[in-house]
Short mmCIF file of C-alpha atoms in Angstrom, two decimals:
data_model
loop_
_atom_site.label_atom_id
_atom_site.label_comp_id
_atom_site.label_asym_id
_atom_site.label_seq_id
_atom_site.Cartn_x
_atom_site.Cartn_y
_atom_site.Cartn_z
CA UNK A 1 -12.37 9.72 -13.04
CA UNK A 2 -9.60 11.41 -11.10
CA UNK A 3 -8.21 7.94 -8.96
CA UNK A 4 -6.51 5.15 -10.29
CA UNK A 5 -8.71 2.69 -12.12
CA UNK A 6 -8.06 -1.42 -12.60
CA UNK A 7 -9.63 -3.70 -14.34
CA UNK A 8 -10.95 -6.25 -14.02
CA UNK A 9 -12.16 -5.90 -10.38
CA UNK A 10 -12.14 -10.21 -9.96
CA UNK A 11 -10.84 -12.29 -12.39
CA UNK A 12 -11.31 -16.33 -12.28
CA UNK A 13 -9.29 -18.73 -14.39
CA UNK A 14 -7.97 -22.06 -14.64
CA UNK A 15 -4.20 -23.14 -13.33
CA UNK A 16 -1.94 -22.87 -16.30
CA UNK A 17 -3.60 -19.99 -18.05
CA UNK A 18 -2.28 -16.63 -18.96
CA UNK A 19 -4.13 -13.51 -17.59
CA UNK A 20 -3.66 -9.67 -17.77
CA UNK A 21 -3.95 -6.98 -15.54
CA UNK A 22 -4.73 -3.19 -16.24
CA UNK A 23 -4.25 0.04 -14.61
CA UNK A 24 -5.16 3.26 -15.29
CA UNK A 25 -2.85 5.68 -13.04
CA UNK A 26 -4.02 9.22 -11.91
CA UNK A 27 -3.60 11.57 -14.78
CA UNK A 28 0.20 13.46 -14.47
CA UNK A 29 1.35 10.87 -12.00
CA UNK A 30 4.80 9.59 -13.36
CA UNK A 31 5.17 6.93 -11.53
CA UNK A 32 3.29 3.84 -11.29
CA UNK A 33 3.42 0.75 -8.91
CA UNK A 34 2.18 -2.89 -8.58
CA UNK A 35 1.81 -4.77 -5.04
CA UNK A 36 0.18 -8.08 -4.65
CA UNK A 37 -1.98 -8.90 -1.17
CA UNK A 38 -2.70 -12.35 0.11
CA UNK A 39 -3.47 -13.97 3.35
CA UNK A 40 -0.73 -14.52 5.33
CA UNK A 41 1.62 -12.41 3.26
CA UNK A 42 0.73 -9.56 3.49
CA UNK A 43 1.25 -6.44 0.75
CA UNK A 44 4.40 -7.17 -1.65
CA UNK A 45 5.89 -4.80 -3.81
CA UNK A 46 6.69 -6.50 -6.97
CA UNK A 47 7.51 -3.64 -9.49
CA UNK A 48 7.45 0.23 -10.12
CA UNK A 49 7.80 2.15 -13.46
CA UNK A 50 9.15 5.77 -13.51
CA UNK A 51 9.00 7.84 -16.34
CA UNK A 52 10.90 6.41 -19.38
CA UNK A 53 13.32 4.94 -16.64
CA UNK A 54 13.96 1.21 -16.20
CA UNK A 55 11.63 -0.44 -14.16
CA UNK A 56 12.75 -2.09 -10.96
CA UNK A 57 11.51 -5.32 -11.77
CA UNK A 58 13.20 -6.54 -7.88
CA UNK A 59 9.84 -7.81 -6.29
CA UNK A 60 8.44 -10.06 -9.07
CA UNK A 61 8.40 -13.61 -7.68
CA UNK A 62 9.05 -15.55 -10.84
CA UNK A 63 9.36 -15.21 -14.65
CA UNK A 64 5.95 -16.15 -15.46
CA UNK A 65 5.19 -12.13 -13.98
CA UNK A 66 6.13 -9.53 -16.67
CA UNK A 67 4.69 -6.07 -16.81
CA UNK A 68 4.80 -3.33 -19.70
CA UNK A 69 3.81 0.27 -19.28
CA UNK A 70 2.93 1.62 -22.56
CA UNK A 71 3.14 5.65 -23.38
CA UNK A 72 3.99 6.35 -19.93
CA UNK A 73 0.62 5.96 -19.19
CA UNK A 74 -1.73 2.90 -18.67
CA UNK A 75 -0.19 -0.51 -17.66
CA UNK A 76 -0.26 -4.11 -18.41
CA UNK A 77 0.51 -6.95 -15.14
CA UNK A 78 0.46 -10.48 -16.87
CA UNK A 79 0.85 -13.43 -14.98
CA UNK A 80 1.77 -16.81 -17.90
CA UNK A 81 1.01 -20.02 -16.61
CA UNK A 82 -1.03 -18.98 -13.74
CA UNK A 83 -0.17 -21.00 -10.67
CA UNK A 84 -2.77 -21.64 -7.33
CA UNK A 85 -0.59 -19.63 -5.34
CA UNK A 86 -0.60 -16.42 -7.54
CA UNK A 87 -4.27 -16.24 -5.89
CA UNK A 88 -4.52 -12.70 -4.28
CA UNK A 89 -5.61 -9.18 -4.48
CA UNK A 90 -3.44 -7.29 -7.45
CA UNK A 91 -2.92 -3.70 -6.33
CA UNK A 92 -2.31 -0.72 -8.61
CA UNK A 93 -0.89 3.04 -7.34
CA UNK A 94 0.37 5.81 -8.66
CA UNK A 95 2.37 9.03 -7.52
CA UNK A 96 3.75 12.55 -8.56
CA UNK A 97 7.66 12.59 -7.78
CA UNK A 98 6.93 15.56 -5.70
CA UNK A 99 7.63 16.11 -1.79
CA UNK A 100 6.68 12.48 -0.28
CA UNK A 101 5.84 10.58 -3.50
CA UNK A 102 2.26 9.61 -1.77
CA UNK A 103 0.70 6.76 -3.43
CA UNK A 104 -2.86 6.51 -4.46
CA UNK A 105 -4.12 3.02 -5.24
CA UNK A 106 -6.85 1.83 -7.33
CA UNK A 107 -9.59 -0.97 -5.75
CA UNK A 108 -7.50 -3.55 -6.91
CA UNK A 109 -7.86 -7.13 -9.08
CA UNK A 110 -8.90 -10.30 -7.29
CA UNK A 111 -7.50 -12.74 -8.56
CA UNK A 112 -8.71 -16.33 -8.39
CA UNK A 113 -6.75 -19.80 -9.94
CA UNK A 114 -8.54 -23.03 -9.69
CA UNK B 1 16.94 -2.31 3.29
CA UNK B 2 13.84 -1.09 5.49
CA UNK B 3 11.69 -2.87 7.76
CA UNK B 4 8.04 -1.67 9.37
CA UNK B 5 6.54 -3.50 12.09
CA UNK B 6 2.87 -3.39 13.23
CA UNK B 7 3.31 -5.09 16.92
CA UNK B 8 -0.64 -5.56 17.39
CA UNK B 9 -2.84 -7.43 14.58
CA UNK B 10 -5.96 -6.02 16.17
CA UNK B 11 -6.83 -3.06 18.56
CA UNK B 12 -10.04 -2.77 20.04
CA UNK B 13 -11.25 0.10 21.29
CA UNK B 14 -14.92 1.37 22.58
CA UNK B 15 -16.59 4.43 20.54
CA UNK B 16 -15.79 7.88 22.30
CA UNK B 17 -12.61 6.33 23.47
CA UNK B 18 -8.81 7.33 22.61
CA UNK B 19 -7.30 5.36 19.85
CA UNK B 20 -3.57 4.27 19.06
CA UNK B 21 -2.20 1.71 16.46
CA UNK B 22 1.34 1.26 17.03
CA UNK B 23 4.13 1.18 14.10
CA UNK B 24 7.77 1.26 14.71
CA UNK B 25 10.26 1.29 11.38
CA UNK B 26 14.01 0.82 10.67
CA UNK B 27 15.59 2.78 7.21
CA UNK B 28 18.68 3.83 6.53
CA UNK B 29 18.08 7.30 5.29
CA UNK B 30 15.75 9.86 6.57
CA UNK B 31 12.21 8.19 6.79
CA UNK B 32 8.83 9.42 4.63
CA UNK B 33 6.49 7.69 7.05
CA UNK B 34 2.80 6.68 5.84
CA UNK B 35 -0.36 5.21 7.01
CA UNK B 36 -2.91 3.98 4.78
CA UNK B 37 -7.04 2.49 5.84
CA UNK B 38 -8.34 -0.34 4.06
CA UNK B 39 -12.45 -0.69 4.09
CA UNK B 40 -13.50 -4.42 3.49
CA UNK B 41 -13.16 -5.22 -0.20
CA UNK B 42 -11.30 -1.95 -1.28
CA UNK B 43 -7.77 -0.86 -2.28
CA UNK B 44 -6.14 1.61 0.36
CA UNK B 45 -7.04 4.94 1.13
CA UNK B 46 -3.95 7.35 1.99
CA UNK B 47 -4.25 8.89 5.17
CA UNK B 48 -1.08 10.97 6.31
CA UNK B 49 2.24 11.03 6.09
CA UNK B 50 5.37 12.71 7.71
CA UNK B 51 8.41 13.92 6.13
CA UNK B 52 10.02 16.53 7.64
CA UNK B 53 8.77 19.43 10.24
CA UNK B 54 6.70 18.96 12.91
CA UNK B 55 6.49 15.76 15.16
CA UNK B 56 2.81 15.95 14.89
CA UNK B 57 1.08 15.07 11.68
CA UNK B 58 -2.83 15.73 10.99
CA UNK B 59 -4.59 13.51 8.47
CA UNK B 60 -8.09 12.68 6.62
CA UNK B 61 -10.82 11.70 9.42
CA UNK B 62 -9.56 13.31 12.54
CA UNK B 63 -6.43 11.17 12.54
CA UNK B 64 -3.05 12.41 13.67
CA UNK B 65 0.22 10.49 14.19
CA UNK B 66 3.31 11.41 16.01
CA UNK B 67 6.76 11.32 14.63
CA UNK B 68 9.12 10.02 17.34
CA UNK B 69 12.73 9.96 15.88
CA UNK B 70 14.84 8.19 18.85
CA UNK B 71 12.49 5.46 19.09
CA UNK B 72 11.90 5.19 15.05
CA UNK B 73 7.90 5.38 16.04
CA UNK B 74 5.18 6.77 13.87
CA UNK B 75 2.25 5.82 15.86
CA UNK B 76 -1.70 6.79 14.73
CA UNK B 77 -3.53 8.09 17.07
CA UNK B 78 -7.24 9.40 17.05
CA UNK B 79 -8.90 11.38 20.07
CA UNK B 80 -12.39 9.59 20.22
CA UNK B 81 -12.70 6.55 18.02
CA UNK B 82 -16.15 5.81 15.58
CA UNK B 83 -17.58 2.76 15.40
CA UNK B 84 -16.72 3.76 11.06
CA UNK B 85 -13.09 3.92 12.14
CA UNK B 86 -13.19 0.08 12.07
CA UNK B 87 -10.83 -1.25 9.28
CA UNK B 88 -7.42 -2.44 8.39
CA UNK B 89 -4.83 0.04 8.77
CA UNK B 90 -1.28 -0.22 7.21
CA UNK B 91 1.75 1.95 8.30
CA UNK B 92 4.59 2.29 5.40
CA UNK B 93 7.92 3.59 4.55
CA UNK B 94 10.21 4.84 2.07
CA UNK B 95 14.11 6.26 2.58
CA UNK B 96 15.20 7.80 -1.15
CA UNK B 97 14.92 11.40 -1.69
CA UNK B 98 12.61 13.38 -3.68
CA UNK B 99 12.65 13.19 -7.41
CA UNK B 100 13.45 9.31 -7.22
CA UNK B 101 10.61 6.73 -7.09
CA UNK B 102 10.72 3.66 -5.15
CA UNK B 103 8.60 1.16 -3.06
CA UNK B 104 6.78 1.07 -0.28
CA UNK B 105 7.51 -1.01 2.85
CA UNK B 106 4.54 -1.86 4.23
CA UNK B 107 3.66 -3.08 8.40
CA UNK B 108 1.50 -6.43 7.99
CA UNK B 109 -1.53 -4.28 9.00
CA UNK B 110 -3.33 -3.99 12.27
CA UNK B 111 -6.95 -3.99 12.48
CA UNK B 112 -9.35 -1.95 14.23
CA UNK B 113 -12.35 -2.47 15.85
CA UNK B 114 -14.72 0.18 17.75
CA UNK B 115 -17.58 -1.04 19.56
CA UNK B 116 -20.43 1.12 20.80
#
């Protein structure tokens, strides 16, 4: 398809279980973002990738979130040791690095922690 | 750092009629200015965006927003609202130039409803 993809659309687990998250960014796009929505909180950042750059890592809450992006392509959220309050929507976008840098964003990953 | 607020959490507004959903914004640089429509259980959709030019920006749907620099505004704006307008709608910034990624700052979204 030509948008961003994520899967899994709604994931369920257990407090104190690991879990992964994938995107699939728009085809070209070099960079690649990951924002988390909840109630009452509204839409973080938490971290972009650019290229073979660094990532800026400045909006994960906690070290238990870690995120890879492998062949400058597809990547990995994972959340270890999955808390109640990690409960929210994951959200995945892409962009070009040209003119505005629009982001297009994928349907996103519910996430649910019992 | 930069800053977008979204005054009103909901706007209602009766099909036919004018609409406007207010966002003001604070950056240090020279603002790229966004909005964005979310549809109940979807990611967001882009709609426009402003970065240099014209005060006036036209987007997807029949929705505009105006640029207003001395009172850091970027307000949407549609001429005669549909009842398929209604949805959560997020205004969002960014200050780095081109070339160099970087987040999004987003308002803490306003939502719409249109009523026949």
């Amino acid at each position: 398809g030509a948008g961003v993809s994520q899967s899994p659309s709604n994931k369920v687990t257990e407090k104190g279980k690991d879990v992964e998250l994938r995107c699939d960014p728009i085809s070209g796009h070099t960079a690649l973002y990951w924002y988390r929505q909840s109630l009452g909180q509204g839409l973080e950042f938490l971290i972009y990738f650019q290229g073979n750059s660094a990532p800026d890592k400045s909006g994960l809450p906690s070290d238990r979130f870690s995120a890879e992006r492998t062949g400058g392509s597809v990547s990995t959220l994972t959340i270890q040791r999955t808390q109640q309050e990690d409960s929210a929507v994951y959200l995945c976008a892409s962009s070009s690095l040209q003119g505005a840098h629009e982001q297009f964003f994928g349907p996103g990953t519910r996430l649910t922690v019992l | 750092a930069q800053s977008v607020a979204q005054p009103e959490d909901q706007v209602n507004v009766a099909e036919g009629n004018p609409l406007t959903v207010k966002c003001t914004y604070s950056v240090s640089g020279n603002p790229y200015l966004f909005w964005y429509v979310q549809y109940p259980n979807r990611g967001l959709q882009f709609l426009l965006k402003y970065i240099t030019g014209d005060n006036l920006v036209k987007g997807s749907y029949g929705f505009e927003a105006e640029f207003n620099k001395s009172q850091t505004s970027f307000h949407l704006k549609k001429p005669s609202a549909l009842v398929s307008d209604s949805a959560l709608y997020f205004c969002a910034v960014r200050d780095t130039p081109t070339g160099t990624a970087s987040k999004l700052t987003f308002g803490t979204g306003t939502r719409l409803q249109v009523t026949l």
